[in-house]
């Protein structure tokens, strides 16, 4: 069985202890992942610090060239990466091929270009006979911690701007989905990225992650994951005054007004509710539909949901694959069962339709997409991040009412609004306490724009300007004439 190795100082380094990594589609162990701790993190940070001096002084054009070469090499092996991502995470191969791996390539290419087109600020003070200008410098070693739902997609969204800005990095991917990070390390070695510039240390959060966030020589931490873990990281890095970016959980609302174009709305909201088995922080997990169209909406939404096929991720016809783990599947189904005990209606999905699977997938972590109605706003299924293929749909009567209900939770990552009224579009969007509002669409992303959450959904933003500013220190230089 394949055993991954940490990638430190440009070389693959064996580890004495390992963690079992399961294929979610079969429930079987498919590889061994290093169970790294303080010692391995220390070696990686030392390597990154040694590499920082030269990398931070490498011309932006050369850094750009190497990032583009990484993108080209990933693209040349797109199918290999897509299959590996599916095997490790449970998502359909077609989804990894169409979204995850191309986005990883885009991340590298986007920031490879962006770093060559930065403009600094300058002023001339005639009365003082002085000129001021700003200068940005990289911070040093960045600690990057990424989740299991979009492994390569999100990891490269951190690595690319950090390296483009001249930092070196130590990455801690999720112990459940380290395979494509390992493939990426091989690509970096292949294209000639200098040793120590990007290091991969695999393992558990309480061991490898804790050692990384508390290391005194890692001045910047970027984390994507659950809110509880984000709060813990905030507490641990506070004594060090580290720069911190947190992209955390969400309980995203969709608001469907009575003038919505349902022919466009329903297919998009099906996708926003169930893509990647609902394991996306941006998933729409509670939908508010105007009462005048509620029954029609429910009937059409449920009919469309029942047509979604679930099963073997390698089957191109299946829309949903497997959830990440046995424990996570139990958690997600538990929310549905609790809601039903509370009196909610389960219109389709878990416990309602049989799930027929191939023999090889009988022990996999599969679940049918589930629609819940007649549920109270204070039910856990309506207030807590489920992170699975479950959506609650409830009616509303007025604009003010639905805005208040959408804003009632401590999360504030994203929202969807469906309306043909331009006035309502701007009015409602500006009142929603979230980082991103999509109107008549979902996950239409421009990397030039800031991305992040409000309230307990995060701290900071990621994107062209925001990421490059996050990974650099700005200074003002004043010169007397």
CSV table of C-alpha atoms in Angstrom, one decimal:
chain,number,residue,atom,x,y,z
A,1,UNK,CA,0.0,0.0,0.0
A,2,UNK,CA,1.3,3.5,-0.9
A,3,UNK,CA,2.7,5.5,2.0
A,4,UNK,CA,3.0,9.2,1.4
A,5,UNK,CA,6.1,11.1,2.5
A,6,UNK,CA,6.5,14.6,3.7
A,7,UNK,CA,8.0,17.1,1.3
A,8,UNK,CA,10.7,19.1,3.0
A,9,UNK,CA,13.5,21.2,1.5
A,10,UNK,CA,12.7,19.9,-2.0
A,11,UNK,CA,12.9,16.2,-1.1
A,12,UNK,CA,10.5,13.5,-0.1
A,13,UNK,CA,11.2,12.5,3.5
A,14,UNK,CA,9.9,9.3,5.1
A,15,UNK,CA,8.0,9.5,8.4
A,16,UNK,CA,8.1,6.7,11.1
A,17,UNK,CA,4.4,7.0,12.0
A,18,UNK,CA,1.4,6.9,9.7
A,19,UNK,CA,-2.4,7.5,9.6
A,20,UNK,CA,-4.8,5.3,7.6
A,21,UNK,CA,-6.5,7.2,4.8
A,22,UNK,CA,-9.8,5.8,3.5
A,23,UNK,CA,-11.3,5.8,0.1
A,24,UNK,CA,-14.8,7.2,0.8
A,25,UNK,CA,-16.4,5.4,-2.1
A,26,UNK,CA,-15.3,1.9,-0.8
A,27,UNK,CA,-14.8,2.5,3.0
A,28,UNK,CA,-11.4,0.8,2.6
A,29,UNK,CA,-7.9,2.1,3.5
A,30,UNK,CA,-6.2,3.1,0.3
A,31,UNK,CA,-3.0,4.8,1.5
A,32,UNK,CA,-0.9,5.7,4.5
A,33,UNK,CA,-0.4,9.4,5.4
A,34,UNK,CA,2.5,10.6,7.7
A,35,UNK,CA,1.5,11.3,11.3
A,36,UNK,CA,3.8,14.3,11.6
A,37,UNK,CA,4.4,16.2,14.7
A,38,UNK,CA,6.6,19.0,16.1
A,39,UNK,CA,9.9,17.4,14.8
A,40,UNK,CA,8.7,17.3,11.2
A,41,UNK,CA,7.2,20.8,11.4
A,42,UNK,CA,10.5,22.1,12.8
A,43,UNK,CA,12.5,20.7,9.9
A,44,UNK,CA,10.0,22.1,7.4
A,45,UNK,CA,10.1,25.6,9.0
A,46,UNK,CA,13.9,25.6,9.1
A,47,UNK,CA,14.0,24.7,5.4
A,48,UNK,CA,11.5,27.4,4.5
A,49,UNK,CA,13.5,30.0,6.5
A,50,UNK,CA,16.7,29.0,4.7
A,51,UNK,CA,15.0,29.3,1.3
A,52,UNK,CA,13.3,32.6,2.2
A,53,UNK,CA,16.3,34.8,1.8
A,54,UNK,CA,16.9,33.9,-1.8
A,55,UNK,CA,13.3,33.4,-2.9
A,56,UNK,CA,12.2,36.8,-1.5
A,57,UNK,CA,14.9,38.4,-3.6
A,58,UNK,CA,14.0,36.4,-6.7
A,59,UNK,CA,12.7,38.7,-9.5
A,60,UNK,CA,8.9,38.7,-9.8
A,61,UNK,CA,9.3,37.6,-13.4
A,62,UNK,CA,11.1,34.5,-12.4
A,63,UNK,CA,8.7,33.6,-9.7
A,64,UNK,CA,5.9,34.1,-12.2
A,65,UNK,CA,7.7,31.8,-14.7
A,66,UNK,CA,7.9,29.0,-12.1
A,67,UNK,CA,4.3,29.4,-11.1
A,68,UNK,CA,3.2,29.1,-14.7
A,69,UNK,CA,5.3,26.0,-15.1
A,70,UNK,CA,3.6,24.4,-12.1
A,71,UNK,CA,0.2,25.2,-13.7
A,72,UNK,CA,1.3,23.7,-17.0
A,73,UNK,CA,2.5,20.6,-15.4
A,74,UNK,CA,-0.7,20.0,-13.4
A,75,UNK,CA,-2.7,20.6,-16.6
A,76,UNK,CA,-0.7,18.1,-18.5
A,77,UNK,CA,-1.6,15.5,-15.8
A,78,UNK,CA,-5.2,16.7,-15.3
A,79,UNK,CA,-6.8,13.2,-15.5
A,80,UNK,CA,-4.3,11.7,-13.0
A,81,UNK,CA,-5.0,14.6,-10.6
A,82,UNK,CA,-8.8,14.3,-11.1
A,83,UNK,CA,-8.8,10.6,-10.4
A,84,UNK,CA,-6.6,11.0,-7.4
A,85,UNK,CA,-8.8,13.8,-6.0
A,86,UNK,CA,-11.9,11.6,-6.4
A,87,UNK,CA,-10.3,8.6,-4.8
A,88,UNK,CA,-9.2,10.6,-1.8
A,89,UNK,CA,-12.2,12.8,-1.3
A,90,UNK,CA,-15.2,10.9,-2.7
A,91,UNK,CA,-16.3,13.5,-5.3
A,92,UNK,CA,-17.2,12.4,-8.8
A,93,UNK,CA,-14.2,12.2,-11.2
A,94,UNK,CA,-16.0,14.4,-13.7
A,95,UNK,CA,-16.4,17.1,-11.1
A,96,UNK,CA,-12.7,17.1,-10.2
A,97,UNK,CA,-11.9,17.1,-13.9
A,98,UNK,CA,-14.2,20.0,-14.7
A,99,UNK,CA,-13.7,22.2,-11.5
A,100,UNK,CA,-11.1,21.3,-8.9
A,101,UNK,CA,-8.1,20.7,-11.1
A,102,UNK,CA,-8.7,23.5,-13.6
A,103,UNK,CA,-9.2,25.9,-10.7
A,104,UNK,CA,-5.8,24.8,-9.3
A,105,UNK,CA,-4.2,25.7,-12.6
A,106,UNK,CA,-6.0,29.0,-12.7
A,107,UNK,CA,-4.9,29.9,-9.2
A,108,UNK,CA,-1.2,29.6,-10.2
A,109,UNK,CA,-1.6,31.4,-13.5
A,110,UNK,CA,-3.7,34.2,-12.0
A,111,UNK,CA,-1.2,35.1,-9.3
A,112,UNK,CA,1.7,34.5,-11.6
A,113,UNK,CA,0.3,37.3,-13.8
A,114,UNK,CA,-0.9,39.5,-10.9
A,115,UNK,CA,2.6,39.7,-9.3
A,116,UNK,CA,3.9,41.3,-12.4
A,117,UNK,CA,1.4,44.1,-12.4
A,118,UNK,CA,1.4,45.6,-9.0
A,119,UNK,CA,1.3,49.3,-8.6
A,120,UNK,CA,2.6,51.1,-5.6
A,121,UNK,CA,1.4,54.4,-4.1
A,122,UNK,CA,3.4,57.6,-4.2
A,123,UNK,CA,2.8,61.2,-3.3
A,124,UNK,CA,4.8,64.5,-3.6
A,125,UNK,CA,4.6,67.0,-0.8
A,126,UNK,CA,5.6,70.3,-2.4
A,127,UNK,CA,5.4,72.3,0.7
A,128,UNK,CA,7.7,69.9,2.5
A,129,UNK,CA,9.9,69.2,-0.5
A,130,UNK,CA,9.5,65.5,0.1
A,131,UNK,CA,8.4,62.4,-1.9
A,132,UNK,CA,6.6,59.5,-0.3
A,133,UNK,CA,6.2,56.0,-1.8
A,134,UNK,CA,5.2,52.6,-0.6
A,135,UNK,CA,7.1,49.4,-0.8
A,136,UNK,CA,5.9,45.9,-0.1
A,137,UNK,CA,8.0,43.0,1.2
A,138,UNK,CA,7.1,39.4,1.8
A,139,UNK,CA,6.6,38.4,5.5
A,140,UNK,CA,8.6,35.2,5.7
A,141,UNK,CA,7.3,31.6,6.2
A,142,UNK,CA,3.6,31.3,5.8
A,143,UNK,CA,1.7,28.4,7.5
A,144,UNK,CA,-1.1,27.2,5.3
A,145,UNK,CA,-3.8,24.8,6.6
A,146,UNK,CA,-6.4,23.5,4.3
A,147,UNK,CA,-9.6,21.4,4.5
A,148,UNK,CA,-10.7,18.1,3.0
A,149,UNK,CA,-13.6,19.2,0.8
A,150,UNK,CA,-11.7,21.0,-2.0
A,151,UNK,CA,-8.2,19.8,-1.3
A,152,UNK,CA,-6.1,21.0,-4.3
A,153,UNK,CA,-8.5,23.8,-5.2
A,154,UNK,CA,-8.2,25.6,-1.8
A,155,UNK,CA,-4.5,24.6,-1.1
A,156,UNK,CA,-3.4,26.3,-4.3
A,157,UNK,CA,-5.5,29.3,-3.6
A,158,UNK,CA,-3.2,29.9,-0.7
A,159,UNK,CA,0.1,28.6,-2.1
A,160,UNK,CA,0.0,30.7,-5.3
A,161,UNK,CA,-0.3,34.2,-3.8
A,162,UNK,CA,2.0,33.4,-0.9
A,163,UNK,CA,4.8,32.2,-3.3
A,164,UNK,CA,4.1,35.0,-5.9
A,165,UNK,CA,4.6,37.6,-3.2
A,166,UNK,CA,8.0,36.1,-2.3
A,167,UNK,CA,7.1,34.1,0.8
A,168,UNK,CA,8.1,30.5,1.5
A,169,UNK,CA,5.4,28.2,2.9
A,170,UNK,CA,4.8,25.1,5.1
A,171,UNK,CA,1.5,23.5,4.1
A,172,UNK,CA,-0.6,21.2,6.3
A,173,UNK,CA,-3.3,19.6,4.1
A,174,UNK,CA,-6.1,17.6,5.7
A,175,UNK,CA,-5.0,14.2,6.9
A,176,UNK,CA,-8.0,12.8,5.1
A,177,UNK,CA,-7.1,14.2,1.6
A,178,UNK,CA,-3.4,14.5,1.2
A,179,UNK,CA,-2.9,12.7,-2.1
A,180,UNK,CA,-3.1,15.6,-4.6
A,181,UNK,CA,-0.9,17.7,-2.3
A,182,UNK,CA,1.6,15.0,-2.6
A,183,UNK,CA,1.3,15.0,-6.4
A,184,UNK,CA,1.7,18.8,-6.4
A,185,UNK,CA,4.9,18.4,-4.4
A,186,UNK,CA,6.2,16.1,-7.1
A,187,UNK,CA,5.3,18.6,-9.8
A,188,UNK,CA,7.1,21.4,-7.9
A,189,UNK,CA,10.2,19.2,-7.7
A,190,UNK,CA,9.9,18.4,-11.4
A,191,UNK,CA,9.7,22.0,-12.6
A,192,UNK,CA,12.6,23.1,-10.5
A,193,UNK,CA,11.0,25.1,-7.7
A,194,UNK,CA,13.9,25.7,-5.3
A,195,UNK,CA,14.1,23.4,-2.3
A,196,UNK,CA,12.4,24.8,0.8
A,197,UNK,CA,10.2,27.2,-1.0
A,198,UNK,CA,7.1,25.0,-0.6
A,199,UNK,CA,7.0,22.3,2.0
A,200,UNK,CA,4.3,19.7,2.7
A,201,UNK,CA,3.9,18.3,6.2
A,202,UNK,CA,1.0,15.8,6.6
A,203,UNK,CA,-0.8,14.8,9.8
A,204,UNK,CA,-3.4,15.6,12.4
A,205,UNK,CA,-4.5,19.1,13.4
A,206,UNK,CA,-3.7,18.7,17.2
A,207,UNK,CA,-0.1,17.6,16.3
A,208,UNK,CA,1.1,18.9,13.0
A,209,UNK,CA,-1.3,21.8,12.8
A,210,UNK,CA,-0.7,22.9,16.4
A,211,UNK,CA,3.0,22.8,15.9
A,212,UNK,CA,2.7,25.0,12.8
A,213,UNK,CA,0.4,27.7,14.1
A,214,UNK,CA,2.4,28.1,17.3
A,215,UNK,CA,5.9,28.1,15.7
A,216,UNK,CA,7.6,31.4,16.5
A,217,UNK,CA,9.3,31.6,13.1
A,218,UNK,CA,6.0,31.4,11.2
A,219,UNK,CA,4.7,35.0,11.2
A,220,UNK,CA,1.6,34.4,9.1
A,221,UNK,CA,-1.2,31.7,9.2
A,222,UNK,CA,-3.9,31.1,6.6
A,223,UNK,CA,-6.6,28.6,7.6
A,224,UNK,CA,-9.7,27.3,5.8
A,225,UNK,CA,-12.0,25.0,7.8
A,226,UNK,CA,-14.5,24.9,10.6
A,227,UNK,CA,-15.4,27.8,12.8
A,228,UNK,CA,-14.5,25.9,16.1
A,229,UNK,CA,-11.0,25.2,14.8
A,230,UNK,CA,-10.7,28.8,13.6
A,231,UNK,CA,-11.5,30.1,17.1
A,232,UNK,CA,-8.9,27.7,18.6
A,233,UNK,CA,-6.2,28.9,16.1
A,234,UNK,CA,-7.1,32.6,16.9
A,235,UNK,CA,-6.5,31.9,20.6
A,236,UNK,CA,-3.2,30.1,19.9
A,237,UNK,CA,-1.6,32.7,17.6
A,238,UNK,CA,-2.7,35.7,19.7
A,239,UNK,CA,0.4,35.7,21.9
A,240,UNK,CA,2.6,35.8,18.8
A,241,UNK,CA,0.8,38.7,17.1
A,242,UNK,CA,0.7,36.7,13.9
A,243,UNK,CA,-1.0,37.8,10.8
A,244,UNK,CA,-4.1,35.6,10.4
A,245,UNK,CA,-6.6,34.8,7.7
A,246,UNK,CA,-9.6,32.6,8.5
A,247,UNK,CA,-12.1,31.3,6.0
A,248,UNK,CA,-14.6,29.4,8.1
A,249,UNK,CA,-18.0,27.8,8.1
A,250,UNK,CA,-21.3,29.0,6.6
A,251,UNK,CA,-25.0,28.4,6.8
A,252,UNK,CA,-25.8,30.1,3.6
A,253,UNK,CA,-29.3,31.4,2.7
A,254,UNK,CA,-31.0,31.4,-0.6
A,255,UNK,CA,-33.9,33.9,-1.0
A,256,UNK,CA,-36.3,33.3,-3.9
A,257,UNK,CA,-38.8,36.2,-4.5
A,258,UNK,CA,-42.1,35.9,-6.3
A,259,UNK,CA,-40.7,37.3,-9.5
A,260,UNK,CA,-37.8,34.8,-9.8
A,261,UNK,CA,-37.3,33.0,-13.0
A,262,UNK,CA,-37.7,29.4,-11.7
A,263,UNK,CA,-36.5,27.8,-15.0
A,264,UNK,CA,-33.1,29.3,-14.2
A,265,UNK,CA,-33.4,29.4,-10.4
A,266,UNK,CA,-34.2,25.7,-9.7
A,267,UNK,CA,-31.3,24.1,-11.6
A,268,UNK,CA,-28.9,26.5,-10.1
A,269,UNK,CA,-30.2,26.0,-6.6
A,270,UNK,CA,-30.1,22.3,-7.0
A,271,UNK,CA,-26.4,22.7,-7.9
A,272,UNK,CA,-25.8,25.1,-5.0
A,273,UNK,CA,-27.4,22.7,-2.5
A,274,UNK,CA,-25.9,19.4,-3.6
A,275,UNK,CA,-22.6,20.0,-5.5
A,276,UNK,CA,-19.7,18.0,-4.1
A,277,UNK,CA,-22.2,16.1,-1.9
A,278,UNK,CA,-23.0,19.4,-0.2
A,279,UNK,CA,-19.5,19.5,1.2
A,280,UNK,CA,-18.7,23.1,0.2
A,281,UNK,CA,-18.6,26.0,2.6
A,282,UNK,CA,-20.7,28.0,0.0
A,283,UNK,CA,-23.5,25.5,-0.2
A,284,UNK,CA,-27.0,26.9,0.0
A,285,UNK,CA,-28.4,24.9,3.0
A,286,UNK,CA,-31.5,27.0,3.8
A,287,UNK,CA,-33.8,28.4,1.1
A,288,UNK,CA,-36.5,30.9,1.8
A,289,UNK,CA,-39.2,31.0,-0.9
A,290,UNK,CA,-42.0,33.6,-1.2
A,291,UNK,CA,-45.2,32.0,0.0
A,292,UNK,CA,-47.1,32.8,-3.3
A,293,UNK,CA,-44.8,30.5,-5.2
A,294,UNK,CA,-43.8,28.1,-2.4
A,295,UNK,CA,-45.8,25.0,-3.4
A,296,UNK,CA,-44.8,25.3,-7.1
A,297,UNK,CA,-41.2,25.7,-6.1
A,298,UNK,CA,-41.2,22.8,-3.7
A,299,UNK,CA,-42.8,20.4,-6.3
A,300,UNK,CA,-40.3,21.3,-9.0
A,301,UNK,CA,-37.3,21.3,-6.6
A,302,UNK,CA,-38.1,17.9,-5.2
A,303,UNK,CA,-38.7,16.4,-8.6
A,304,UNK,CA,-35.3,17.7,-9.8
A,305,UNK,CA,-33.6,16.4,-6.6
A,306,UNK,CA,-35.0,12.9,-7.0
A,307,UNK,CA,-33.4,12.7,-10.5
A,308,UNK,CA,-29.9,13.2,-9.1
A,309,UNK,CA,-28.0,10.0,-9.3
A,310,UNK,CA,-25.7,8.9,-6.4
A,311,UNK,CA,-23.0,6.3,-6.5
A,312,UNK,CA,-19.6,5.2,-7.8
A,313,UNK,CA,-17.6,8.5,-8.4
A,314,UNK,CA,-15.9,7.0,-11.4
A,315,UNK,CA,-19.3,6.7,-13.2
A,316,UNK,CA,-19.7,9.7,-15.4
A,317,UNK,CA,-23.5,9.6,-15.0
A,318,UNK,CA,-23.5,10.0,-11.2
A,319,UNK,CA,-24.0,13.6,-9.9
A,320,UNK,CA,-23.0,12.9,-6.3
A,321,UNK,CA,-20.2,10.7,-4.9
A,322,UNK,CA,-19.4,9.7,-1.4
A,323,UNK,CA,-19.2,11.8,1.8
A,324,UNK,CA,-15.7,12.1,3.3
A,325,UNK,CA,-16.0,9.6,6.2
A,326,UNK,CA,-18.1,7.2,8.1
A,327,UNK,CA,-18.3,9.6,11.0
A,328,UNK,CA,-19.3,12.5,8.8
A,329,UNK,CA,-22.0,10.5,7.1
A,330,UNK,CA,-23.4,9.7,10.6
A,331,UNK,CA,-23.3,13.3,11.5
A,332,UNK,CA,-25.2,14.5,8.4
A,333,UNK,CA,-27.9,11.8,8.5
A,334,UNK,CA,-28.2,12.6,12.2
A,335,UNK,CA,-29.4,16.1,11.4
A,336,UNK,CA,-32.1,14.7,9.1
A,337,UNK,CA,-33.3,12.2,11.6
A,338,UNK,CA,-33.4,14.8,14.4
A,339,UNK,CA,-35.4,17.1,12.2
A,340,UNK,CA,-37.9,14.4,11.5
A,341,UNK,CA,-38.3,13.7,15.2
A,342,UNK,CA,-39.0,17.4,15.7
A,343,UNK,CA,-41.9,17.2,13.3
A,344,UNK,CA,-40.3,18.3,10.0
A,345,UNK,CA,-41.2,16.7,6.7
A,346,UNK,CA,-38.5,14.8,4.8
A,347,UNK,CA,-39.8,15.1,1.2
A,348,UNK,CA,-37.0,13.0,-0.4
A,349,UNK,CA,-33.6,11.6,0.2
A,350,UNK,CA,-32.3,10.0,3.4
A,351,UNK,CA,-34.7,7.2,4.5
A,352,UNK,CA,-37.2,7.9,1.7
A,353,UNK,CA,-35.7,6.4,-1.4
A,354,UNK,CA,-33.5,3.3,-1.7
A,355,UNK,CA,-29.9,3.8,-2.5
A,356,UNK,CA,-28.7,1.1,-4.9
A,357,UNK,CA,-24.9,0.8,-5.1
A,358,UNK,CA,-22.4,-1.5,-7.0
A,359,UNK,CA,-20.9,-4.2,-4.8
A,360,UNK,CA,-17.6,-2.5,-4.6
A,361,UNK,CA,-19.3,0.6,-3.1
A,362,UNK,CA,-21.5,-1.1,-0.6
A,363,UNK,CA,-19.3,0.0,2.3
A,364,UNK,CA,-18.9,3.5,1.0
A,365,UNK,CA,-20.2,6.7,2.6
A,366,UNK,CA,-23.1,7.5,0.3
A,367,UNK,CA,-26.3,9.5,1.0
A,368,UNK,CA,-29.2,10.6,-1.2
A,369,UNK,CA,-29.8,14.4,-1.5
A,370,UNK,CA,-32.4,15.3,1.0
A,371,UNK,CA,-35.0,18.1,1.1
A,372,UNK,CA,-36.6,19.1,4.5
A,373,UNK,CA,-39.7,21.3,4.9
A,374,UNK,CA,-42.1,22.3,7.7
A,375,UNK,CA,-39.1,23.0,9.9
A,376,UNK,CA,-38.7,25.7,12.5
A,377,UNK,CA,-36.1,28.4,12.2
A,378,UNK,CA,-34.4,27.3,15.5
A,379,UNK,CA,-34.0,23.7,14.5
A,380,UNK,CA,-30.3,22.5,14.4
A,381,UNK,CA,-30.8,21.6,10.7
A,382,UNK,CA,-31.6,25.3,10.1
A,383,UNK,CA,-29.0,26.9,12.3
A,384,UNK,CA,-25.9,24.6,12.2
A,385,UNK,CA,-23.6,23.9,9.3
A,386,UNK,CA,-24.4,20.4,8.2
A,387,UNK,CA,-21.9,20.2,5.3
A,388,UNK,CA,-23.7,17.5,3.4
A,389,UNK,CA,-26.5,17.0,0.8
A,390,UNK,CA,-29.3,18.4,2.9
A,391,UNK,CA,-31.3,21.6,2.3
A,392,UNK,CA,-34.2,23.1,4.3
A,393,UNK,CA,-36.8,25.0,2.3
A,394,UNK,CA,-39.3,27.3,4.1
A,395,UNK,CA,-41.8,30.1,3.1
A,396,UNK,CA,-41.6,33.8,3.8
A,397,UNK,CA,-44.1,36.7,3.3
A,398,UNK,CA,-42.2,40.0,3.2
A,399,UNK,CA,-38.8,41.4,2.2
A,400,UNK,CA,-38.0,42.8,5.7
A,401,UNK,CA,-39.0,39.5,7.3
A,402,UNK,CA,-36.7,37.3,5.1
A,403,UNK,CA,-33.7,39.6,5.4
A,404,UNK,CA,-34.1,39.4,9.2
A,405,UNK,CA,-34.3,35.6,9.1
A,406,UNK,CA,-31.4,35.3,6.8
A,407,UNK,CA,-29.3,37.5,9.0
A,408,UNK,CA,-30.3,35.8,12.3
A,409,UNK,CA,-27.4,33.3,12.5
A,410,UNK,CA,-23.8,33.9,13.6
A,411,UNK,CA,-22.5,32.8,10.2
A,412,UNK,CA,-22.1,35.2,7.3
A,413,UNK,CA,-20.2,33.7,4.4
A,414,UNK,CA,-22.5,34.0,1.3
A,415,UNK,CA,-26.1,34.2,0.1
A,416,UNK,CA,-28.1,33.8,-3.1
A,417,UNK,CA,-30.9,36.2,-4.1
A,418,UNK,CA,-33.4,35.4,-6.9
A,419,UNK,CA,-35.4,38.3,-8.3
A,420,UNK,CA,-35.9,40.2,-11.6
A,421,UNK,CA,-36.2,43.6,-9.8
A,422,UNK,CA,-33.0,45.7,-9.9
A,423,UNK,CA,-34.2,47.8,-7.0
A,424,UNK,CA,-34.8,44.8,-4.8
A,425,UNK,CA,-31.5,43.3,-6.0
A,426,UNK,CA,-29.4,46.2,-4.6
A,427,UNK,CA,-31.7,46.8,-1.5
A,428,UNK,CA,-31.6,43.2,-0.3
A,429,UNK,CA,-28.0,42.5,-1.2
A,430,UNK,CA,-26.7,45.5,0.7
A,431,UNK,CA,-28.7,44.4,3.8
A,432,UNK,CA,-27.4,40.8,4.0
A,433,UNK,CA,-24.6,40.3,6.5
A,434,UNK,CA,-22.4,38.1,4.3
A,435,UNK,CA,-19.1,38.4,2.4
A,436,UNK,CA,-20.6,37.5,-1.0
A,437,UNK,CA,-24.1,37.8,-2.5
A,438,UNK,CA,-24.9,36.1,-5.8
A,439,UNK,CA,-27.9,37.4,-7.6
A,440,UNK,CA,-29.6,35.0,-10.1
A,441,UNK,CA,-26.5,32.8,-10.0
A,442,UNK,CA,-24.1,30.8,-7.7
A,443,UNK,CA,-20.3,30.6,-7.4
A,444,UNK,CA,-19.6,32.9,-10.3
A,445,UNK,CA,-16.1,33.8,-9.2
A,446,UNK,CA,-13.7,36.5,-10.3
A,447,UNK,CA,-10.4,36.2,-8.5
A,448,UNK,CA,-10.0,40.0,-8.8
A,449,UNK,CA,-12.7,40.4,-6.2
A,450,UNK,CA,-12.4,39.8,-2.5
A,451,UNK,CA,-13.7,36.6,-1.0
A,452,UNK,CA,-14.3,35.8,2.7
A,453,UNK,CA,-16.9,35.8,5.4
A,454,UNK,CA,-18.5,38.1,7.9
A,455,UNK,CA,-19.3,37.4,11.6
A,456,UNK,CA,-18.2,33.8,12.5
A,457,UNK,CA,-17.5,32.9,8.9
A,458,UNK,CA,-14.1,34.3,9.0
A,459,UNK,CA,-11.5,37.1,9.2
A,460,UNK,CA,-9.9,38.7,6.2
A,461,UNK,CA,-10.4,38.3,2.4
A,462,UNK,CA,-8.7,36.4,-0.4
A,463,UNK,CA,-8.3,37.5,-4.0
A,464,UNK,CA,-5.9,39.5,-6.2
A,465,UNK,CA,-5.4,42.6,-4.1
A,466,UNK,CA,-6.4,41.2,-0.7
A,467,UNK,CA,-4.2,38.1,-0.9
A,468,UNK,CA,-1.1,39.9,-2.1
A,469,UNK,CA,-1.6,42.5,0.6
A,470,UNK,CA,-2.1,39.8,3.2
A,471,UNK,CA,1.2,38.0,2.3
A,472,UNK,CA,3.3,41.3,2.3
A,473,UNK,CA,4.2,44.0,4.7
A,474,UNK,CA,3.8,47.6,3.4
A,475,UNK,CA,6.1,50.4,4.4
A,476,UNK,CA,6.1,54.1,3.6
A,477,UNK,CA,9.4,55.6,2.5
A,478,UNK,CA,9.8,59.4,2.8
A,479,UNK,CA,12.6,61.2,1.0
A,480,UNK,CA,13.5,64.8,1.6
A,481,UNK,CA,14.5,66.5,-1.7
